[in-house]
Every structure is written in C-alpha cells, then in structure tokens.
Amino acid sequence: MKFDDKIPIYYQIKNYIYREIIVGKLAPGDKLPAVRQLAVDLTVNVNTVQRALSELISEKIIEPQRGKGNFVTEDKDTIEKLKKMLITEQLQDLYENLHKLNVSDEEIVNYLENYINERKQVQS
Amino acid sequence: MTNTIEIKNLNYRKNYRSILEDVNLNIGAGKTVGLLGENGAGKTTLMRLIAGVAKGASGSISIDGKDDVSLKKSFVSFSEQLNGFSSSMRIDKIIRFYEDVYPDFSTEKYNQMAGFLQIDEGLRLSALSKGMKEKLVIGLTLSRDTKVYLLDEPFGGIDSMSRKKIIQSIIKWKNDDAIILVSDHYVSEIASILDEVVIIKDRTIYTQKSAEEIRSKYAEGIEQYYESVYEGNDIDD
C-alpha cells in the first residue's frame, strides 16, 4: 500500500488493519501476519508496525497469544464499535464539509437522499 | 542502553579544510536512521569515521561503549568496503574473500539474500548493472553479523524495482537490535523505513528527529521537512 508521508505511518497502518477487519479480509479469530512480514509487505519499519500493533492490542481490536502471534478479536461488540467509529468519522467529515458550504441539516438529509437515489438509477 | 553509537565533540579536517565541526550524535539500538544532506555535506566522511576507515579526527566515537578502533571495526559493516575490488573479479570470489576476512560473515544469510535479490554469482564485477551492483553491496554488507550497518547512498541511479527489493531486504534481514545508518539525498524513497532522520548541514549535525514526530508535529513529509531545512525556513521547535 502507498502511505501519505505527511501522516504518521503507525496511524495509517492502524487504519489499514481496521479496514481489513471491517471488510472481512481479516475475519474474527484470524491470525495476523508476523510483525516482520507485515513490515516487508507494507515496506515500513518493524518498529512502526510494532507501535501500530501495540495500540491495536490496547484497543482490544487484536489479541496477542503468547508464542503464537496476534489474532483478530472474536468479540462482536468490539468489531461493531469499530465499524461505528469508522462510519462516524466519514459522516463527521461529510457533515463538517457541507456545513462549511452553508448547507443546513435538513438540506444535508435531502441532498444525501437524492444522491443515493441517483446512484441507484445509474447502477440499475 | 547497549548497541549504541555515541559521538562526542567530533572535529575532522582534511588538507587544512574543515570537513566536520563539533559533531555530537547519539543513536539508540535497533534504529534505522536516515543520514541526509547535500552532496559534499560530509555524510560519507562521517560514515568513514564511524567505520574507522578515516582517521585523525578529534573527539570520540564509541560503539556500544567501546572506543577502540580494531574492536569498532568488528562492530561495523560498511557498504563502501566493496570499492577495493578489481572490476574483473568474479562475484563468487568476492564472496569467498568476505568469508575469509570477516569471521562474522554468514554465507547462509548471504545465499538467502542473493536468492531474494537474484544476484548471479558467475558474473564479474564489471558486468553488473548499477542496480545489480548495489544489490550485491547490500547483500554483502548485511550478511555480516554486526552491531552497526552503514549504507552509503545505496539507491544512487537505480531503477525503482531494484530499489524496492533493496528496501525490502533491509527490512527483512535487519537484526532487531542492529543500527542501520543509510545516507541519501533523495528522501522519499526511504522515508517509510526510517525511525529517525539526521540532517547534516554546514559541516555539522543540524538536527536529529523522529520520523513520526516530523509527520505528527509538523504534518510534513520527511522530504518536505528536509527541503525546508536546506532552504533555510524557520522551523518552530
């Protein structure tokens, strides 16, 4: 994957793993690649991967098992919360950006509804 | 802290010209550090002094707490050492030479790396492309088991695929507590593997910063930060 050099890389690795979990590429209970393998795959420093994993562990998104490696949590609530957090982030951006354009709350709902309908028609 | 480089009040002159002045630098175990600076800033000289190849500097350079030159040489693997071979030499001969001269050279590790980097041992040095030569240099340098690896501009003029392979092999074969100091004047290609950057400017260490700190504190890329240092923009600390 390509990193944005202006954003801390450990943070981008965390987001990458969040997404892999939410879209199901990493399923609950799946084992993560070894730290060094992840570093090679992502072309980043081992210490940076380690930092990202440590934070994911303290967030209980992944669980280390002594001598076996790191595993995606099997706790459904944790994954559900993670998904909600990522969605909220996107909504927050959208909400703030539209407010900056002086779009009111009601208008946002209308625009969004219209937009979704238009997308549906394009696809069908 | 073990396995550290500690440089104190280092001054170095050559032919009555001052090359490095009042250099103070500490690098912790396990770090991958980018040594950045313009051509002629003194990057290679600093590496040669750390490796014990260049002599006559005042001040001190200790590695893992030791200041003894012969001991230091066994602690450091320096990419420049390949320059001494004749261009007609075959690669397998160079490998035998490394096995003989460096007791810490691991043929097994070399073979793994050579397989990954696809180095053809039957060729002579003169027959190698620039990229292939750099791969060989990296393979030989990293196959020694030392505390410090000095890679002097390993990406000069090579294609992006070779570069990627070299970067991957650095990540893959670096010992956890070994220090890698890699010099370059193009930063973006190695930015993602650096723990720290050290910028040499005006014959001394201008700054030493954590790569992630540059990103989080200044919201800048390493390249951008480095350029702003050289263009003389003020940076708030």
Coordinates of C-alpha atoms in Angstrom, one line a residue:
Chain A
M1 CA 0.0 0.0 0.0
K2 CA 1.0 3.6 -0.5
F3 CA 1.5 5.8 2.5
D4 CA 0.9 9.5 2.8
D5 CA 4.2 10.7 4.1
K6 CA 2.6 13.7 5.9
I7 CA 0.6 11.4 8.3
P8 CA 2.3 9.3 11.0
I9 CA 2.7 5.8 9.4
Y10 CA 1.7 3.9 12.5
Y11 CA -1.6 5.6 12.3
Q12 CA -2.1 4.7 8.6
I13 CA -1.2 1.1 9.4
K14 CA -3.8 1.0 12.2
N15 CA -6.4 2.4 9.7
Y16 CA -5.4 -0.2 7.1
I17 CA -5.9 -3.0 9.6
Y18 CA -9.2 -1.6 10.8
R19 CA -10.4 -1.6 7.2
E20 CA -9.2 -5.1 6.6
I21 CA -11.2 -6.2 9.6
I22 CA -14.4 -4.3 8.7
V23 CA -14.5 -5.6 5.1
G24 CA -13.8 -9.1 6.4
K25 CA -10.4 -9.7 4.8
L26 CA -9.3 -10.3 8.3
A27 CA -12.1 -12.3 10.0
P28 CA -12.7 -12.6 13.7
G29 CA -10.1 -15.0 15.1
D30 CA -7.8 -14.7 12.1
K31 CA -4.1 -14.7 12.7
L32 CA -2.3 -11.6 11.6
P33 CA 1.0 -11.9 9.6
A34 CA 4.2 -11.8 11.7
V35 CA 5.4 -8.3 12.5
R36 CA 8.4 -8.5 10.2
Q37 CA 6.3 -9.9 7.4
L38 CA 3.8 -7.1 7.8
A39 CA 6.8 -4.7 7.7
V40 CA 8.1 -6.2 4.4
D41 CA 4.6 -6.3 2.8
L42 CA 3.9 -2.7 3.7
T43 CA 7.5 -1.5 3.2
V44 CA 7.8 0.1 6.6
N45 CA 10.0 -0.1 9.6
V46 CA 9.4 -3.0 12.0
N47 CA 9.3 -0.6 15.0
T48 CA 6.5 1.3 13.3
V49 CA 4.4 -1.9 12.8
Q50 CA 5.1 -2.8 16.4
R51 CA 3.8 0.6 17.6
A52 CA 0.6 0.2 15.5
L53 CA 0.0 -3.4 16.8
S54 CA 0.6 -2.3 20.4
E55 CA -2.1 0.3 20.1
L56 CA -4.5 -2.2 18.4
I57 CA -3.8 -4.5 21.3
S58 CA -4.6 -1.9 23.9
E59 CA -7.8 -1.1 22.0
K60 CA -8.6 -4.8 22.2
I61 CA -9.0 -5.0 18.4
I62 CA -6.4 -7.7 18.3
E63 CA -5.3 -10.1 20.9
P64 CA -1.8 -11.4 21.4
Q65 CA -1.4 -15.1 22.2
R66 CA 1.9 -15.9 23.8
G67 CA 4.2 -17.6 21.3
K68 CA 1.5 -17.8 18.7
G69 CA 1.1 -14.3 17.3
N70 CA -1.6 -11.7 17.1
F71 CA -5.3 -12.6 16.4
V72 CA -8.3 -10.5 15.4
T73 CA -10.7 -10.2 18.3
E74 CA -13.7 -12.5 18.2
D75 CA -15.7 -10.1 20.3
K76 CA -18.6 -9.0 18.1
D77 CA -19.3 -5.8 20.2
T78 CA -15.7 -4.6 19.7
I79 CA -15.9 -5.0 15.9
E80 CA -19.3 -3.4 15.8
K81 CA -18.0 -0.4 17.8
L82 CA -15.0 -0.2 15.4
K83 CA -17.3 -0.2 12.4
K84 CA -19.4 2.5 14.0
M85 CA -16.3 4.6 14.7
L86 CA -15.1 4.4 11.1
I87 CA -18.6 5.3 9.8
T88 CA -18.9 8.2 12.2
E89 CA -15.5 9.5 11.1
Q90 CA -16.8 9.6 7.5
L91 CA -20.1 11.2 8.4
Q92 CA -18.3 13.8 10.5
D93 CA -16.2 14.8 7.5
L94 CA -19.2 15.0 5.3
Y95 CA -21.2 16.9 7.8
E96 CA -18.5 19.5 8.5
N97 CA -17.6 20.0 4.9
L98 CA -21.2 20.6 3.9
H99 CA -21.7 22.9 6.9
K100 CA -18.8 24.9 5.6
L101 CA -20.7 25.3 2.4
N102 CA -23.6 26.7 4.4
V103 CA -25.8 23.7 3.8
S104 CA -28.3 23.2 6.6
D105 CA -29.1 19.9 8.4
E106 CA -32.4 19.4 6.6
E107 CA -30.7 20.1 3.3
I108 CA -28.0 17.6 4.0
V109 CA -30.6 14.9 4.5
N110 CA -32.3 15.9 1.3
Y111 CA -29.2 16.1 -0.7
L112 CA -28.0 12.7 0.6
E113 CA -31.3 11.1 -0.1
N114 CA -31.4 12.5 -3.7
Y115 CA -27.8 11.5 -4.2
I116 CA -28.5 7.9 -3.1
N117 CA -31.5 7.7 -5.5
E118 CA -29.5 9.0 -8.4
R119 CA -26.7 6.4 -7.7
K120 CA -29.3 3.7 -7.6
Q121 CA -30.6 4.7 -11.0
V122 CA -27.1 4.8 -12.5
Q123 CA -26.5 1.3 -11.3
S124 CA -29.7 -0.2 -12.4
Chain B
M1 CA 21.4 1.0 26.6
T2 CA 23.5 -1.3 24.5
N3 CA 24.4 -1.3 20.9
T4 CA 24.5 2.5 20.5
I5 CA 26.6 4.9 18.5
E6 CA 27.8 7.8 20.7
I7 CA 29.7 10.7 19.0
K8 CA 31.1 13.5 21.1
N9 CA 32.7 16.7 20.0
L10 CA 33.9 15.3 16.7
N11 CA 36.1 17.6 14.5
Y12 CA 37.7 16.5 11.3
R13 CA 40.0 18.4 9.0
K14 CA 41.4 17.2 5.7
N15 CA 44.1 19.1 3.7
Y16 CA 43.7 22.1 6.1
R17 CA 40.0 22.2 5.3
S18 CA 37.4 21.7 8.0
I19 CA 35.0 18.8 6.9
L20 CA 33.1 18.2 10.1
E21 CA 32.8 20.5 13.1
D22 CA 31.6 19.8 16.6
V23 CA 29.5 16.8 15.7
N24 CA 27.5 15.3 18.6
L25 CA 25.2 12.4 17.9
N26 CA 23.6 9.5 19.8
I27 CA 21.8 6.7 18.0
G28 CA 19.9 4.1 20.0
A29 CA 19.9 0.3 19.5
G30 CA 17.7 -1.1 16.8
K31 CA 17.1 2.2 14.9
T32 CA 17.1 2.7 11.2
V33 CA 18.3 6.2 10.7
G34 CA 18.5 8.3 7.5
L35 CA 21.6 10.5 7.2
L36 CA 20.5 13.3 5.0
G37 CA 22.4 16.2 3.4
E38 CA 23.5 17.7 0.2
N39 CA 26.4 16.2 -1.8
G40 CA 29.6 17.2 -0.1
A41 CA 27.9 17.9 3.2
G42 CA 30.1 15.3 4.9
K43 CA 27.8 12.2 5.0
T44 CA 30.4 9.8 3.6
T45 CA 33.1 11.3 5.8
L46 CA 31.0 10.7 8.9
M47 CA 30.4 7.1 7.9
R48 CA 34.1 6.6 7.2
L49 CA 34.9 7.9 10.6
I50 CA 32.3 5.7 12.3
A51 CA 33.7 2.7 10.4
G52 CA 37.2 3.6 11.4
V53 CA 38.3 3.9 7.8
A54 CA 39.1 7.6 8.0
K55 CA 41.4 8.6 10.9
G56 CA 42.7 11.7 12.5
A57 CA 39.6 13.2 13.9
S58 CA 39.5 14.8 17.3
G59 CA 36.7 13.9 19.8
S60 CA 35.3 10.5 20.3
I61 CA 33.2 7.9 18.5
S62 CA 32.1 4.9 20.6
I63 CA 30.0 2.0 19.6
D64 CA 28.3 0.0 22.4
G65 CA 30.5 2.0 24.8
K66 CA 33.8 0.9 23.1
D67 CA 36.2 3.4 21.6
D68 CA 38.9 1.0 20.5
V69 CA 39.5 1.2 16.7
S70 CA 40.0 -2.5 16.0
L71 CA 37.1 -3.5 18.1
K72 CA 34.9 -0.9 16.4
K73 CA 35.8 -2.3 13.0
S74 CA 34.4 -5.6 14.0
F75 CA 31.2 -3.8 15.2
V76 CA 30.6 -2.1 11.9
S77 CA 29.7 -3.3 8.4
F78 CA 30.3 -0.6 5.8
S79 CA 29.0 -0.7 2.3
E80 CA 32.0 1.3 0.9
Q81 CA 34.3 -1.6 1.5
L82 CA 33.4 -3.1 -1.8
N83 CA 35.2 -0.3 -3.7
G84 CA 38.6 -2.0 -3.2
F85 CA 37.9 -4.9 -5.6
S86 CA 39.1 -5.0 -9.2
S87 CA 36.4 -4.8 -11.7
S88 CA 37.5 -8.1 -13.3
M89 CA 36.8 -10.0 -10.1
R90 CA 34.1 -12.6 -10.2
I91 CA 31.3 -12.3 -7.6
D92 CA 31.9 -15.8 -6.1
K93 CA 35.5 -14.8 -5.5
I94 CA 34.4 -11.7 -3.7
I95 CA 32.1 -13.8 -1.5
R96 CA 35.0 -16.2 -0.7
F97 CA 37.0 -13.1 0.3
Y98 CA 34.3 -11.9 2.6
E99 CA 34.1 -15.4 4.2
D100 CA 37.9 -15.4 4.8
V101 CA 38.2 -11.8 6.1
Y102 CA 35.1 -11.4 8.2
P103 CA 34.5 -14.1 10.8
D104 CA 31.0 -12.8 11.3
F105 CA 30.1 -13.2 7.6
S106 CA 27.2 -15.6 7.2
T107 CA 27.2 -17.4 3.9
E108 CA 23.8 -18.8 4.7
K109 CA 22.4 -15.4 5.2
Y110 CA 24.1 -14.2 2.0
N111 CA 22.6 -17.0 0.0
Q112 CA 19.1 -16.2 1.2
M113 CA 19.6 -12.6 0.3
A114 CA 21.2 -13.4 -3.1
G115 CA 18.2 -15.6 -3.9
F116 CA 15.8 -12.9 -3.0
L117 CA 17.7 -10.2 -4.9
Q118 CA 18.5 -12.5 -7.8
I119 CA 22.2 -12.0 -7.8
D120 CA 24.1 -14.0 -10.4
E121 CA 27.4 -15.2 -8.8
G122 CA 29.0 -16.2 -12.1
L123 CA 29.4 -12.7 -13.3
R124 CA 32.4 -10.4 -13.0
L125 CA 32.0 -7.1 -11.1
S126 CA 32.4 -5.1 -14.4
A127 CA 29.5 -7.0 -16.0
L128 CA 27.0 -5.8 -13.3
S129 CA 24.4 -3.2 -13.9
K130 CA 24.3 -0.3 -11.4
G131 CA 21.2 -1.8 -9.7
M132 CA 22.8 -5.3 -9.6
K133 CA 26.0 -3.9 -8.1
E134 CA 24.0 -2.1 -5.4
K135 CA 22.1 -5.3 -4.6
L136 CA 25.4 -7.1 -4.2
V137 CA 26.8 -4.4 -2.0
I138 CA 23.7 -4.6 0.2
G139 CA 23.8 -8.4 0.3
L140 CA 27.5 -8.5 1.3
T141 CA 27.1 -5.6 3.8
L142 CA 24.0 -7.1 5.6
S143 CA 25.3 -10.6 5.6
R144 CA 27.9 -9.7 8.3
D145 CA 26.6 -10.1 11.9
T146 CA 27.5 -6.7 13.3
K147 CA 26.0 -4.0 15.6
V148 CA 26.1 -1.2 13.0
Y149 CA 25.5 -1.2 9.3
L150 CA 26.5 1.8 7.3
L151 CA 24.8 2.1 3.8
D152 CA 26.3 4.9 1.8
E153 CA 23.8 6.1 -0.8
P154 CA 22.6 2.6 -1.8
F155 CA 19.9 4.0 -4.2
G156 CA 22.1 6.2 -6.5
G157 CA 20.8 5.9 -10.0
I158 CA 19.0 2.6 -9.8
D159 CA 15.6 1.6 -11.1
S160 CA 12.5 1.6 -8.8
M161 CA 12.1 -2.2 -8.8
S162 CA 15.7 -2.8 -7.6
R163 CA 15.2 0.0 -5.1
K164 CA 12.1 -1.7 -3.7
K165 CA 13.9 -5.1 -3.5
I166 CA 16.8 -3.5 -1.6
I167 CA 14.5 -1.7 0.8
Q168 CA 12.5 -4.9 1.4
S169 CA 15.7 -6.9 2.1
I170 CA 16.8 -4.2 4.6
I171 CA 13.6 -4.7 6.5
K172 CA 13.7 -8.5 6.1
W173 CA 17.3 -9.1 7.2
K174 CA 17.9 -6.4 9.8
N175 CA 18.6 -7.7 13.3
D176 CA 16.2 -6.3 15.8
D177 CA 18.9 -4.5 17.8
A178 CA 21.2 -3.5 15.0
I179 CA 21.6 0.1 13.9
I180 CA 21.3 0.9 10.2
L181 CA 22.5 4.3 9.1
V182 CA 21.6 5.0 5.5
S183 CA 22.7 8.1 3.7
D184 CA 20.8 9.6 0.8
H185 CA 19.9 12.8 -0.8
Y186 CA 16.6 11.6 -2.1
V187 CA 14.5 11.1 0.9
S188 CA 11.1 10.0 -0.3
E189 CA 12.2 6.5 -1.3
I190 CA 13.4 5.5 2.1
A191 CA 11.1 7.7 4.3
S192 CA 8.8 4.9 5.2
I193 CA 11.5 2.7 6.8
L194 CA 13.2 5.4 8.9
D195 CA 12.9 5.7 12.7
E196 CA 14.9 8.9 12.7
V197 CA 16.4 11.4 10.4
V198 CA 19.7 13.1 11.0
I199 CA 20.4 16.1 8.8
I200 CA 23.9 17.3 8.1
K201 CA 24.3 20.9 7.2
D202 CA 27.1 23.4 7.4
R203 CA 29.6 20.8 8.4
T204 CA 27.7 19.7 11.5
I205 CA 24.5 17.9 12.7
Y206 CA 21.8 20.4 12.0
T207 CA 19.0 18.3 13.6
Q208 CA 18.0 14.8 14.6
K209 CA 14.3 14.0 14.7
S210 CA 12.0 11.0 14.9
A211 CA 10.4 10.5 11.5
E212 CA 6.9 10.0 13.0
E213 CA 7.4 13.2 15.0
I214 CA 8.0 15.2 11.8
R215 CA 4.8 13.8 10.5
S216 CA 2.7 14.3 13.6
K217 CA 4.2 17.6 14.8
Y218 CA 4.7 19.5 11.5
A219 CA 2.2 17.5 9.4
E220 CA 5.1 17.4 6.9
G221 CA 6.6 14.6 4.9
I222 CA 10.3 13.8 5.5
E223 CA 11.2 15.2 2.1
Q224 CA 9.4 18.4 2.7
Y225 CA 11.0 18.8 6.1
Y226 CA 14.4 18.1 4.8
E227 CA 13.9 20.6 2.0
S228 CA 12.7 23.3 4.4
V229 CA 15.9 22.8 6.4
Y230 CA 18.0 23.3 3.3
E231 CA 16.1 26.3 2.1
G232 CA 16.6 27.9 5.4
N233 CA 13.0 28.2 6.5
D234 CA 12.5 28.6 10.2
I235 CA 11.0 25.6 11.9
D236 CA 9.4 26.0 15.3
D237 CA 10.7 23.6 17.8

